[in-house]
Tab-separated table of C-alpha atoms and ligand atoms in Angstrom:
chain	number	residue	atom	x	y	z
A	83	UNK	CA	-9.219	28.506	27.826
A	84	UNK	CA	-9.554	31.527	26.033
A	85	UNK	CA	-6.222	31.962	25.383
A	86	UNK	CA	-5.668	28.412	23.799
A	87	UNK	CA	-8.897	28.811	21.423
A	88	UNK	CA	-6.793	31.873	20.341
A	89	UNK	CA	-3.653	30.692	19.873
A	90	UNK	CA	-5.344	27.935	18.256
A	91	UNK	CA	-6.910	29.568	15.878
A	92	UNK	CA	-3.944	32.046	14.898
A	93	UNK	CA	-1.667	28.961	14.097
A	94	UNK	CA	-3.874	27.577	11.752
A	95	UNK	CA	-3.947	30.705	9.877
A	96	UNK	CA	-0.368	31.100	10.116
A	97	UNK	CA	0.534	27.694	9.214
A	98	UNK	CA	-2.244	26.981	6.566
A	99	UNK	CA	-3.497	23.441	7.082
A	100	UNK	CA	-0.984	20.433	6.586
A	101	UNK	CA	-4.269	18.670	4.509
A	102	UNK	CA	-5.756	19.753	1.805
A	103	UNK	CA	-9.536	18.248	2.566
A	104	UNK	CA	-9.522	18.706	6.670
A	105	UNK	CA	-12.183	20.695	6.846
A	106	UNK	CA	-14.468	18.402	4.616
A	107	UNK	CA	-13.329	15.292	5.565
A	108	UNK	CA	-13.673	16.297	9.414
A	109	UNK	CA	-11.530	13.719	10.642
A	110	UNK	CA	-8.432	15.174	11.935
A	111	UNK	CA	-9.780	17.236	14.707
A	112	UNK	CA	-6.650	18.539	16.216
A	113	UNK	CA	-4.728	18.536	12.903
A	114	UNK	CA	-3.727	22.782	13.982
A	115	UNK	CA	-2.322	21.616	16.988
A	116	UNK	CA	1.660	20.366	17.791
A	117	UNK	CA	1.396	16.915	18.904
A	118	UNK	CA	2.418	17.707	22.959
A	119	UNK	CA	-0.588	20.179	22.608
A	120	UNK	CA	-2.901	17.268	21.311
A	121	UNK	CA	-1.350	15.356	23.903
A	122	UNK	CA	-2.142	17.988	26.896
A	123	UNK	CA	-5.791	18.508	25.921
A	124	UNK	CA	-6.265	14.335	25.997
A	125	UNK	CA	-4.761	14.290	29.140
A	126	UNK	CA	-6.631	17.249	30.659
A	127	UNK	CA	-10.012	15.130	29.621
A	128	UNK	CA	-9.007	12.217	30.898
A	129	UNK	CA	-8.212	14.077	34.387
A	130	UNK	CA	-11.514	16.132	34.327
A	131	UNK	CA	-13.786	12.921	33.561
A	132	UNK	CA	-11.668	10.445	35.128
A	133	UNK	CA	-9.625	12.369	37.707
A	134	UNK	CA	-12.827	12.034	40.761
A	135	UNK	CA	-12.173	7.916	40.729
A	136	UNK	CA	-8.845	7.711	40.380
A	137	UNK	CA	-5.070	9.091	39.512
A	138	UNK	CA	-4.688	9.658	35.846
A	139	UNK	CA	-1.091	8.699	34.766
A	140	UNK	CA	0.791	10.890	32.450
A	141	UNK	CA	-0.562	9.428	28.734
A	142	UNK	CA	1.444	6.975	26.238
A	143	UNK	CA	1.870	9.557	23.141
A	144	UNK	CA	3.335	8.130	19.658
A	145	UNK	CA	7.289	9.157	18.738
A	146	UNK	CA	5.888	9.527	15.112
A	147	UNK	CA	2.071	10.635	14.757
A	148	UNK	CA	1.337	10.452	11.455
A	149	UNK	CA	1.221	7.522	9.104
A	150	UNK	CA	-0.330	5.107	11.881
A	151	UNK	CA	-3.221	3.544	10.282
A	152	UNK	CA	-2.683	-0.036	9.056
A	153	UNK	CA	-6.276	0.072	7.590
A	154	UNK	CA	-7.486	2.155	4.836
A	155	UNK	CA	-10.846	2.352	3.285
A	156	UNK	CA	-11.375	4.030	0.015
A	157	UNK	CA	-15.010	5.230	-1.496
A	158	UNK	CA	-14.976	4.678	-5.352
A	159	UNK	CA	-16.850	7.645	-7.621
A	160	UNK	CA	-16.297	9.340	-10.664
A	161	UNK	CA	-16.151	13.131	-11.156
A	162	UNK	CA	-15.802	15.477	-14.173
A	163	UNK	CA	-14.459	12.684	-16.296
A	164	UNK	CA	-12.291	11.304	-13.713
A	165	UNK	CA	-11.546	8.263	-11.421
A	166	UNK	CA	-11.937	9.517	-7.861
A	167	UNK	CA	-11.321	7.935	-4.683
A	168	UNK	CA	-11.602	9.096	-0.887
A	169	UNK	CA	-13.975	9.471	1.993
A	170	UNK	CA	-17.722	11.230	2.448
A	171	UNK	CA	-18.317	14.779	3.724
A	172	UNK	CA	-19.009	14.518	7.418
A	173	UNK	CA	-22.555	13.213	7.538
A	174	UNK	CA	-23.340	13.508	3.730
A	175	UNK	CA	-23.162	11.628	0.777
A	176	UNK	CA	-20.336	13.904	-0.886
A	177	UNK	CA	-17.353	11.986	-1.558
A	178	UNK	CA	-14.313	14.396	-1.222
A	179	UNK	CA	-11.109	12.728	-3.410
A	180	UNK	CA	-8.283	11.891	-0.957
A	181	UNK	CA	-4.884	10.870	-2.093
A	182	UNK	CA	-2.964	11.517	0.581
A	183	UNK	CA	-3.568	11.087	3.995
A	184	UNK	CA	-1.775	12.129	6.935
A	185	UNK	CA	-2.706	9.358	9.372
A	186	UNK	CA	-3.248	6.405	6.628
A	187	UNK	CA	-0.162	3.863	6.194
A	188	UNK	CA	2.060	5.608	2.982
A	189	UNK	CA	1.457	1.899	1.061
A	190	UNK	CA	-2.233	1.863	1.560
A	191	UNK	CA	-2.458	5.007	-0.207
A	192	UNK	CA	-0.071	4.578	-2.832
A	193	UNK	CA	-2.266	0.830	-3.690
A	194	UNK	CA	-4.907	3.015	-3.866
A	195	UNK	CA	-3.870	5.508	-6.035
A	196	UNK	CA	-2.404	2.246	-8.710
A	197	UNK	CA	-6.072	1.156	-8.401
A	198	UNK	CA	-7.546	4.511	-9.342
A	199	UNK	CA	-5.121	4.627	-12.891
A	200	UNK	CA	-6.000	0.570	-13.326
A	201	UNK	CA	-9.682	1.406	-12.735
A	202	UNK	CA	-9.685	4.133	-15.544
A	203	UNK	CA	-7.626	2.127	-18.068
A	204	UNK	CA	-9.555	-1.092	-17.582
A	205	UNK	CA	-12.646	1.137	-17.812
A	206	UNK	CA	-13.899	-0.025	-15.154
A	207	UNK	CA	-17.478	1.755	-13.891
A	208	UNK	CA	-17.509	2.846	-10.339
A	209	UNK	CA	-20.505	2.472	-8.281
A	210	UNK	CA	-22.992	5.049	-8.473
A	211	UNK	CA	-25.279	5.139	-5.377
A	212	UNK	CA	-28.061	7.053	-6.733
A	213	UNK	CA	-28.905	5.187	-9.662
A	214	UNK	CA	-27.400	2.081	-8.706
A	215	UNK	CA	-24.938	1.289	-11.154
A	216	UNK	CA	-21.516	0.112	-11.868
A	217	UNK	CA	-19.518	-2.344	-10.109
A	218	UNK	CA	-16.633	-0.669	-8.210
A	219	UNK	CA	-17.811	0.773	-4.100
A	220	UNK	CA	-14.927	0.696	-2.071
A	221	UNK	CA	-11.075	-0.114	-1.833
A	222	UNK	CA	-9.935	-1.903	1.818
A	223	UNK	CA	-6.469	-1.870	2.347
A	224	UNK	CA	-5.129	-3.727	5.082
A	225	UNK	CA	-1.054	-4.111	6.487
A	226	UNK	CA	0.494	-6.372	8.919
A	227	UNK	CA	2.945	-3.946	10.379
A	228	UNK	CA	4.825	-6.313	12.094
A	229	UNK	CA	4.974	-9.119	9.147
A	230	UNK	CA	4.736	-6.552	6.070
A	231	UNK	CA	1.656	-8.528	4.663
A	232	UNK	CA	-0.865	-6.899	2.849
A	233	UNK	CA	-4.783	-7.473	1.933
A	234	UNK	CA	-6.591	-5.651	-0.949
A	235	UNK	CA	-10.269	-6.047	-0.432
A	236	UNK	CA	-11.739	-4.973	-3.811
A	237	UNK	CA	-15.909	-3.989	-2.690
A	238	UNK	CA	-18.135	-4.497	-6.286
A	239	UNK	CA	-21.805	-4.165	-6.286
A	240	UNK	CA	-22.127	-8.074	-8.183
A	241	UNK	CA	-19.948	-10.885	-8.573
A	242	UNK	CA	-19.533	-10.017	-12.174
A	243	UNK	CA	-16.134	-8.507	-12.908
A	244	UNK	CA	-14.551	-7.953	-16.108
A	245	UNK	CA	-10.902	-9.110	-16.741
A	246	UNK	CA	-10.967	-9.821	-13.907
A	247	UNK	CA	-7.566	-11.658	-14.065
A	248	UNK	CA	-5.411	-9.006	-15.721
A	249	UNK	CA	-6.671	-6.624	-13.797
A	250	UNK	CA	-5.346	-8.353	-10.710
A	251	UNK	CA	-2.321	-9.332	-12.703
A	252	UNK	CA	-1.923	-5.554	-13.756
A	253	UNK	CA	-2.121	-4.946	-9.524
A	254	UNK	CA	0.284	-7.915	-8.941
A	255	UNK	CA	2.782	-5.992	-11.121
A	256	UNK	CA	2.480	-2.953	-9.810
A	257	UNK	CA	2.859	-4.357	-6.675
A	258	UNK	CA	4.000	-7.059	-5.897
A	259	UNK	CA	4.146	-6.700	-2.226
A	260	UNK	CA	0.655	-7.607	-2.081
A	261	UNK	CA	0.129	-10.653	0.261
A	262	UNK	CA	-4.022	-11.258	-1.011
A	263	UNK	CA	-6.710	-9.402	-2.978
A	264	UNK	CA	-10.461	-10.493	-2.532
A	265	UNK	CA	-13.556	-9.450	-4.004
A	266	UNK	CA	-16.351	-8.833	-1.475
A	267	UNK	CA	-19.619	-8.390	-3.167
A	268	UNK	CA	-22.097	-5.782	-1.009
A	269	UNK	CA	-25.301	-5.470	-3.581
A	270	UNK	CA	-26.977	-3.265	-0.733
A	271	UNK	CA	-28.750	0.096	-0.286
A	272	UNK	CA	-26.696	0.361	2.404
A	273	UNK	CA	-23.584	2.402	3.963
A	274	UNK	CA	-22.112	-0.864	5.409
A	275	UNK	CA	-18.992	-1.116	3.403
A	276	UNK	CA	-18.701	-4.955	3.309
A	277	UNK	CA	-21.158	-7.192	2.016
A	278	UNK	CA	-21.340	-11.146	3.065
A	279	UNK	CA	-20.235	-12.526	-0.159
A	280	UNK	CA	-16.500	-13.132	-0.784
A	281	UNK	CA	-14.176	-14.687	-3.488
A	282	UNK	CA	-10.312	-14.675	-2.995
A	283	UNK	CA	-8.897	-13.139	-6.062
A	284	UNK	CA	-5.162	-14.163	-5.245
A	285	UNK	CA	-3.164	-16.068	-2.284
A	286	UNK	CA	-4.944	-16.718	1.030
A	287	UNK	CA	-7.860	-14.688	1.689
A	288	UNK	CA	-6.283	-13.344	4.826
A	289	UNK	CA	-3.100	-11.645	6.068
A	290	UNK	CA	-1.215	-12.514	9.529
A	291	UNK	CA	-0.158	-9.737	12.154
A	292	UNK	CA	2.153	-10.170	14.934
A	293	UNK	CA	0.991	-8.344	18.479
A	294	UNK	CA	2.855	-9.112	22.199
A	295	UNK	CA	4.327	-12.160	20.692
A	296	UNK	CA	1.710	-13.553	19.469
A	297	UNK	CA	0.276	-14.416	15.457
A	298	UNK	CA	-3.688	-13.228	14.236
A	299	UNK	CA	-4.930	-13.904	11.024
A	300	UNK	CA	-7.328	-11.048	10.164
A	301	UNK	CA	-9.676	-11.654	7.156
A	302	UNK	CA	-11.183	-8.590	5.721
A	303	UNK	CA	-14.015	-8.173	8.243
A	304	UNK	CA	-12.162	-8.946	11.844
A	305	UNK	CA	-11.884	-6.206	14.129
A	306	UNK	CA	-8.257	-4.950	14.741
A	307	UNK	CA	-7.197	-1.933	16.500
A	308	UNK	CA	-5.805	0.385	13.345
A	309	UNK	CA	-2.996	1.073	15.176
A	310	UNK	CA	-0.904	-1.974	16.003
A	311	UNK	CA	2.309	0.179	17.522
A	312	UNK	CA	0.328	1.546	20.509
A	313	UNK	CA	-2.191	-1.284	20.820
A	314	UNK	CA	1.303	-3.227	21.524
A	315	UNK	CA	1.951	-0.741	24.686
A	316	UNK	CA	-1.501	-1.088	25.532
A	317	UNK	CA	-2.174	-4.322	25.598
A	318	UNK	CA	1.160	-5.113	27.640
A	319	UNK	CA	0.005	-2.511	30.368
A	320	UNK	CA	-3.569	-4.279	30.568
A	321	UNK	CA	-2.065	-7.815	31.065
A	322	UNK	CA	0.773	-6.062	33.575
A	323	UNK	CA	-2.718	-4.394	35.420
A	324	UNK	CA	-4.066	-7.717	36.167
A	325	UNK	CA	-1.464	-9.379	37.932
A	326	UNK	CA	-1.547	-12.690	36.653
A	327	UNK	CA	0.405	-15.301	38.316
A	328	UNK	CA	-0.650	-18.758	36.396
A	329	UNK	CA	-3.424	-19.118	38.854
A	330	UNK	CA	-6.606	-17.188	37.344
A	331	UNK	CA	-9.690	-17.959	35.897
A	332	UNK	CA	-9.375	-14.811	33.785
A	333	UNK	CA	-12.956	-13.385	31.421
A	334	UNK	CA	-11.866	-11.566	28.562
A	335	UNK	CA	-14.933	-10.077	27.647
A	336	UNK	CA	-15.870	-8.506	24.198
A	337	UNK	CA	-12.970	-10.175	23.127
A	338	UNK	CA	-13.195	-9.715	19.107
A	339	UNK	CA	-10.570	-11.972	17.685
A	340	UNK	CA	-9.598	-12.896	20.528
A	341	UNK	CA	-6.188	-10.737	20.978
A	342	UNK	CA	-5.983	-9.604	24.697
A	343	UNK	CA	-7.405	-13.408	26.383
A	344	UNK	CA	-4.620	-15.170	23.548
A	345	UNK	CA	-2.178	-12.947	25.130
A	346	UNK	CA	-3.268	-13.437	28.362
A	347	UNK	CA	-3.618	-16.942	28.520
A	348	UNK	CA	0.059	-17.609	28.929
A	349	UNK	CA	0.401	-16.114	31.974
A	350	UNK	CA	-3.682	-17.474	32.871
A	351	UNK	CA	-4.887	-20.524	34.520
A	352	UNK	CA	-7.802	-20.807	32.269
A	353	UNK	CA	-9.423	-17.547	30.111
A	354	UNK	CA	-12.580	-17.635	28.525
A	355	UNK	CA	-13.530	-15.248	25.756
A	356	UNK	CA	-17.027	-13.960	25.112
A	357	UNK	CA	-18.052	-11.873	21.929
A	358	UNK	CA	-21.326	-11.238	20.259
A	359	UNK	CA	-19.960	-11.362	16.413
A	360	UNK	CA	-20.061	-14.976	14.915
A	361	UNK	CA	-17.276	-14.265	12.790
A	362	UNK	CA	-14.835	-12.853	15.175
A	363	UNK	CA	-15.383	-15.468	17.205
A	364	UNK	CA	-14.593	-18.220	14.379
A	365	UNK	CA	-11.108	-15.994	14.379
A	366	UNK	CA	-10.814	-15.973	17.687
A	367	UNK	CA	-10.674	-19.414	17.255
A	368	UNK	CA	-8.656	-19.986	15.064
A	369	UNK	CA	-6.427	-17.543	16.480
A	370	UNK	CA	-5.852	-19.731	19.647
A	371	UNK	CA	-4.892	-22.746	17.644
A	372	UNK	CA	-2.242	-20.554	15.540
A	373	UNK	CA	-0.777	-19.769	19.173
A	374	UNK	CA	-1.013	-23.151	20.179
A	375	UNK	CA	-2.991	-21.874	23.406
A	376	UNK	CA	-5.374	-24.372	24.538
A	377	UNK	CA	-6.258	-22.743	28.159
A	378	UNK	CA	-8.944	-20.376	26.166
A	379	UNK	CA	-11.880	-21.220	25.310
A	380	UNK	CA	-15.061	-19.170	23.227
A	381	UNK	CA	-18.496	-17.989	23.579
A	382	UNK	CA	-20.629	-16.362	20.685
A	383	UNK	CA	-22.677	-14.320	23.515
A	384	UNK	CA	-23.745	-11.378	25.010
A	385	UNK	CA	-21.091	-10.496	26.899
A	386	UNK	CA	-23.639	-9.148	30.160
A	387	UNK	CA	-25.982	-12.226	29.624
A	388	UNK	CA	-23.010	-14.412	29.350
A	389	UNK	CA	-21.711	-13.275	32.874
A	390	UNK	CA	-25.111	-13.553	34.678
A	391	UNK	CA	-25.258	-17.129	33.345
A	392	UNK	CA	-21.652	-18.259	34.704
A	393	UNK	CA	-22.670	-16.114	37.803
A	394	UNK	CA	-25.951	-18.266	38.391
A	395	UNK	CA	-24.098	-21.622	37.710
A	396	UNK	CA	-22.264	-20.446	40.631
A	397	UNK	CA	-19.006	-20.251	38.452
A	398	UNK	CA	-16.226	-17.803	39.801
A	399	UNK	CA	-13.934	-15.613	37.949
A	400	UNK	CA	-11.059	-14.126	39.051
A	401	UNK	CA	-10.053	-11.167	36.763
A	402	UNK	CA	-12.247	-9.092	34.132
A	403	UNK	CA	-10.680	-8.288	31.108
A	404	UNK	CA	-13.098	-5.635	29.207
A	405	UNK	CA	-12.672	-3.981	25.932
A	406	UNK	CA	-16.390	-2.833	24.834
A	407	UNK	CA	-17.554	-0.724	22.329
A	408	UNK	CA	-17.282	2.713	22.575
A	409	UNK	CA	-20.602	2.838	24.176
A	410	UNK	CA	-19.229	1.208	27.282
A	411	UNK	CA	-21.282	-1.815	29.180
A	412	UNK	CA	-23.908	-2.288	30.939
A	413	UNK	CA	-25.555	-2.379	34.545
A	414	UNK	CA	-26.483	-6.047	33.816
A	415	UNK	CA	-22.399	-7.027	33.057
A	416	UNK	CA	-21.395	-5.083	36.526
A	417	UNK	CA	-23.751	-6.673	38.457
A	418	UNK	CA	-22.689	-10.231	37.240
A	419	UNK	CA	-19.542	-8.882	37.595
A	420	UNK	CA	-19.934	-8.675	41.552
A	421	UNK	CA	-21.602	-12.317	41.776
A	422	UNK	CA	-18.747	-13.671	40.140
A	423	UNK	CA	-16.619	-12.120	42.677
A	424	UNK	CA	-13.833	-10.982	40.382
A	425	UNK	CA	-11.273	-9.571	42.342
A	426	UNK	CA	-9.600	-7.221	39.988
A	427	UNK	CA	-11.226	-5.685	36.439
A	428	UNK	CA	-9.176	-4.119	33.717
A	429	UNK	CA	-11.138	-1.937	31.754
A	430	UNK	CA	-10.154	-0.518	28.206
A	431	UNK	CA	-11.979	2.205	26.998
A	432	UNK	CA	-12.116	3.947	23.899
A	433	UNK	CA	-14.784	6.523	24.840
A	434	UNK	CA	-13.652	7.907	28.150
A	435	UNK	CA	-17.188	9.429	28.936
A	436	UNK	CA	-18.663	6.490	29.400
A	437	UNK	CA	-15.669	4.902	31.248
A	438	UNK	CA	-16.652	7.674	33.477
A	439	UNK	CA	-20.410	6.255	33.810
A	440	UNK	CA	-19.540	2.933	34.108
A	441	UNK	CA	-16.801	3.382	36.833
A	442	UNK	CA	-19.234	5.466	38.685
A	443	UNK	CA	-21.316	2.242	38.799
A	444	UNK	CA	-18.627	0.528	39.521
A	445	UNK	CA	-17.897	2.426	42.678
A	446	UNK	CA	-21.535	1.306	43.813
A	447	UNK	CA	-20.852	-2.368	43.026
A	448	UNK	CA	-18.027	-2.411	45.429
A	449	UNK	CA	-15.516	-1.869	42.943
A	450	UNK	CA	-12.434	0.897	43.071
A	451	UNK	CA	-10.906	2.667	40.495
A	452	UNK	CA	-7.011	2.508	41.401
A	453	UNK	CA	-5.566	4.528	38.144
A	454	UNK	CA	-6.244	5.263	34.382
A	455	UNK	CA	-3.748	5.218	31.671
A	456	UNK	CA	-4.249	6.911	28.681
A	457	UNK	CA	-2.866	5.367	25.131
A	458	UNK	CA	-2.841	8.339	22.530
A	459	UNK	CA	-3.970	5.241	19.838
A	460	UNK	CA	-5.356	7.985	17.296
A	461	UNK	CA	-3.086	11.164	17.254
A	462	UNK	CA	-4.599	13.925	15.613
A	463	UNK	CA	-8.178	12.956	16.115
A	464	UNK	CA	-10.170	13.811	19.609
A	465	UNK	CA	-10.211	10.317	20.293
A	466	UNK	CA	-7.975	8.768	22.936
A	467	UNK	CA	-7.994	4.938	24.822
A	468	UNK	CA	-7.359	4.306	28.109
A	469	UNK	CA	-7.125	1.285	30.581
A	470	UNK	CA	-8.101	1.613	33.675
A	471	UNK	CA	-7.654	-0.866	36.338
A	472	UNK	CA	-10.343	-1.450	39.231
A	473	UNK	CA	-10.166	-3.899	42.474
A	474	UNK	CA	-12.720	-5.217	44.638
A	475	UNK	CA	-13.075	-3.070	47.626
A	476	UNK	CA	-12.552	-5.072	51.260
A	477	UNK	CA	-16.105	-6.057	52.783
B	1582	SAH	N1	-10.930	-6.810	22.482
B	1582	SAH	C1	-10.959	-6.801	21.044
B	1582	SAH	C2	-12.228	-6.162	20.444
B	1582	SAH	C3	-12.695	-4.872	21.045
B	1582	SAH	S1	-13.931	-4.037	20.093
B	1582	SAH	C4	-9.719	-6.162	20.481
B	1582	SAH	O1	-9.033	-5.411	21.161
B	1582	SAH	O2	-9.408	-6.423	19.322
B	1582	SAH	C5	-15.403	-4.434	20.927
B	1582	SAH	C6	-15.971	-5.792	20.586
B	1582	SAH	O3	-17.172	-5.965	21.342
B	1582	SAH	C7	-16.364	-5.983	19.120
B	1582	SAH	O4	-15.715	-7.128	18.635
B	1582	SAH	C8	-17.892	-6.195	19.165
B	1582	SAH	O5	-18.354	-7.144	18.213
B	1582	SAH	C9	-18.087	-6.733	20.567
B	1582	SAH	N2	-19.424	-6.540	21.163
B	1582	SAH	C10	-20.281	-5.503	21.000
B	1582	SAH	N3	-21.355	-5.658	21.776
B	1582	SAH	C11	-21.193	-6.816	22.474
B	1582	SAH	C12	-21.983	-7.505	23.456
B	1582	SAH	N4	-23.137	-7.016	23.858
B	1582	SAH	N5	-21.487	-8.659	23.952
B	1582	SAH	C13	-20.290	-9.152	23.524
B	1582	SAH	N6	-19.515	-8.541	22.614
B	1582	SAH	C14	-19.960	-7.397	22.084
């Protein structure tokens, strides 16, 4: 251990970094590191808090690790006289310029960096958070990787923009590969980036992906994993994990927008979805219908006091599907778990600590861990996803 924080240490020096702002913007952990390296000390985590409950298979790493994020958000400032545009300090309110990014799609950045020289020639006044003034916050760039469609969500503190068409115009020029461009108005003391009012600017208010197969709209506040080219390898080993044969009543359970049950469902008897957000669940809707699946169907619920409720009506389930937060679920959702008697549950994770906690109570609910797969979804950060797959021990 010694050795590596050595050897770490010495090839930063010797290499400089490859970012300018890594050490404010504190988001490329392992930025120092060669990618197997990054990909060794994920799998040697995964083994030490994963490795007592089951094998840990060899983890999915990227060919190319850079470039992978198909969503980029942009804070808005001014400094010394200039349009600047990037991310906060680590915990502060310092907004370090960023305009280029090693993990953020090349496109994103480049739209950002038009909007930055429009911005300054329109004379437009960014947001200033401690007097509360000005109308530009934050630049969202979204891309469909697989259909090439792009979303610029334009974040203004009121509804009250200024040429406003030629300044989109100007954008449309420059470039014209941009599929939408909406104005979300956030008049808040707050750091949510997205307030509730919206106004499309140009084309549809939404942009179309294409996972597994299947077609999601994504509107500027859906959850979507930011990195569509591993979620694809994921998402395929999940449904592979739970062994559907046309038979199952499957759960898919914080299901967001509804991506892993839509994907499921083809192979499923009947899946039903269950997510806490409103909106996502209005997408998940909708999503279905774009697939033409109609053996899903949706709950806006808790996803624990959901399962207790189907598990007191008596209702059985036959596989979990279970992508929570990255705070992991709940003793409540296992137990229900168990008095649905699912037979088989396939858990993504993206914080494999508490994985670790929940498969522990798992183990006490009757439920085996039979391997963990790690998905290296954000190279050169610390974090790492993994699906694990767990079956009903024999009574
Ligand atoms: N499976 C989806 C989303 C995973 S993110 C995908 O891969 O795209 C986790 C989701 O859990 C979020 O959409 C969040 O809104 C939802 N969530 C958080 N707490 C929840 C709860 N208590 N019950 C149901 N859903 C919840």
């Amino acid at each position: 251990m010694e050795k590596r924080k050595e050897s770490r240490k010495s090839s930063q020096k010797r290499k400089g970094s490859l970012c300018p702002v890594s050490d404010l913007c504190g988001g490329c952990q392992y930025l120092s590191l060669p990618y197997e390296e990054q990909l060794n000390l994920k799998q040697k985590e995964l083994e030490k808090l994963l490795g007592r409950f089951c094998k840990v298979y060899p983890i999915t790493g990227m060919e190319n690790p850079f470039y992978y994020r198909n969503k980029v958000h942009a804070v808005f400032g001014y400094e010394k006289g200039k349009v600047i545009s990037g991310v906060y300090q680590e915990r502060t309110h310092n907004l370090i310029p960023v305009e280029q990014c090693l993990i953020e799609d090349k496109k994103a950045d480049e739209i950002i960096g038009s909007i930055r020289g429009l911005v300054k020639s329109f004379r437009i006044k960014t947001y200033d958070e401690d007097r509360g003034y000005g109308l530009l916050r934050h630049v969202l760039v979204r891309r469909g990787f697989a259909t090439g469609e792009i979303m610029v969500v334009l974040v203004t503190a009121s509804l009250d923009f200024p040429s406003k068409k030629n300044f989109v115009k100007a954008l449309l020029e420059i470039h014209p590969e941009i599929t939408t461009i909406v104005q979300n108005v956030n008049r808040r003391d707050t750091s949510m980036v997205l307030g509730d009012k919206e106004k499309v600017m140009f084309g549809r208010g939404y942009i179309e992906d294409e996972l597994c197969g299947c077609r999601f709209y994504l509107s500027s506040r859906s959850f979507y994993q930011i990195n569509p080219v591993q979620t694809e390898h994921l998402y395929r080993k999940a449904v592979e994990l739970a062994r559907l044969t046309g038979e199952e009543i499957v759960m898919d359970a914080y299901c967001g927008i509804g991506t892993i049950g839509i994907i499921a469902a083809k192979k499923a008897k009947q899946v039903i979805g269950v997510e806490l957000n409103p909106d996502a669940v209005c997408d998940a809707v909708r999503n279905a219908q774009r697939n033409e699946i109609s053996n899903i169907r949706f709950y806006c619920k808790d996803a624990a006091k959901f399962m207790t409720f189907m598990a007191a009506e008596g209702k059985k389930i036959d596989v979990v599907l279970m992508d929570p937060p990255r705070t992991g679920t709940n003793q409540e959702f296992i137990n229900a778990v168990r008095a649905v008697k699912a037979r088989r549950v396939v858990y993504i994770s993206c914080g494999p600590d508490t994985l670790a906690r929940d498969l522990k109570e798992f183990e006490k609910a009757g439920y085996e861990a039979k391997g963990a797969w790690g998905y290296d979804l954000f190279p050169v950060t610390r974090h790492v996803e993994t699906v694990c797959l767990l079956s009903r021990k024999a009574q």
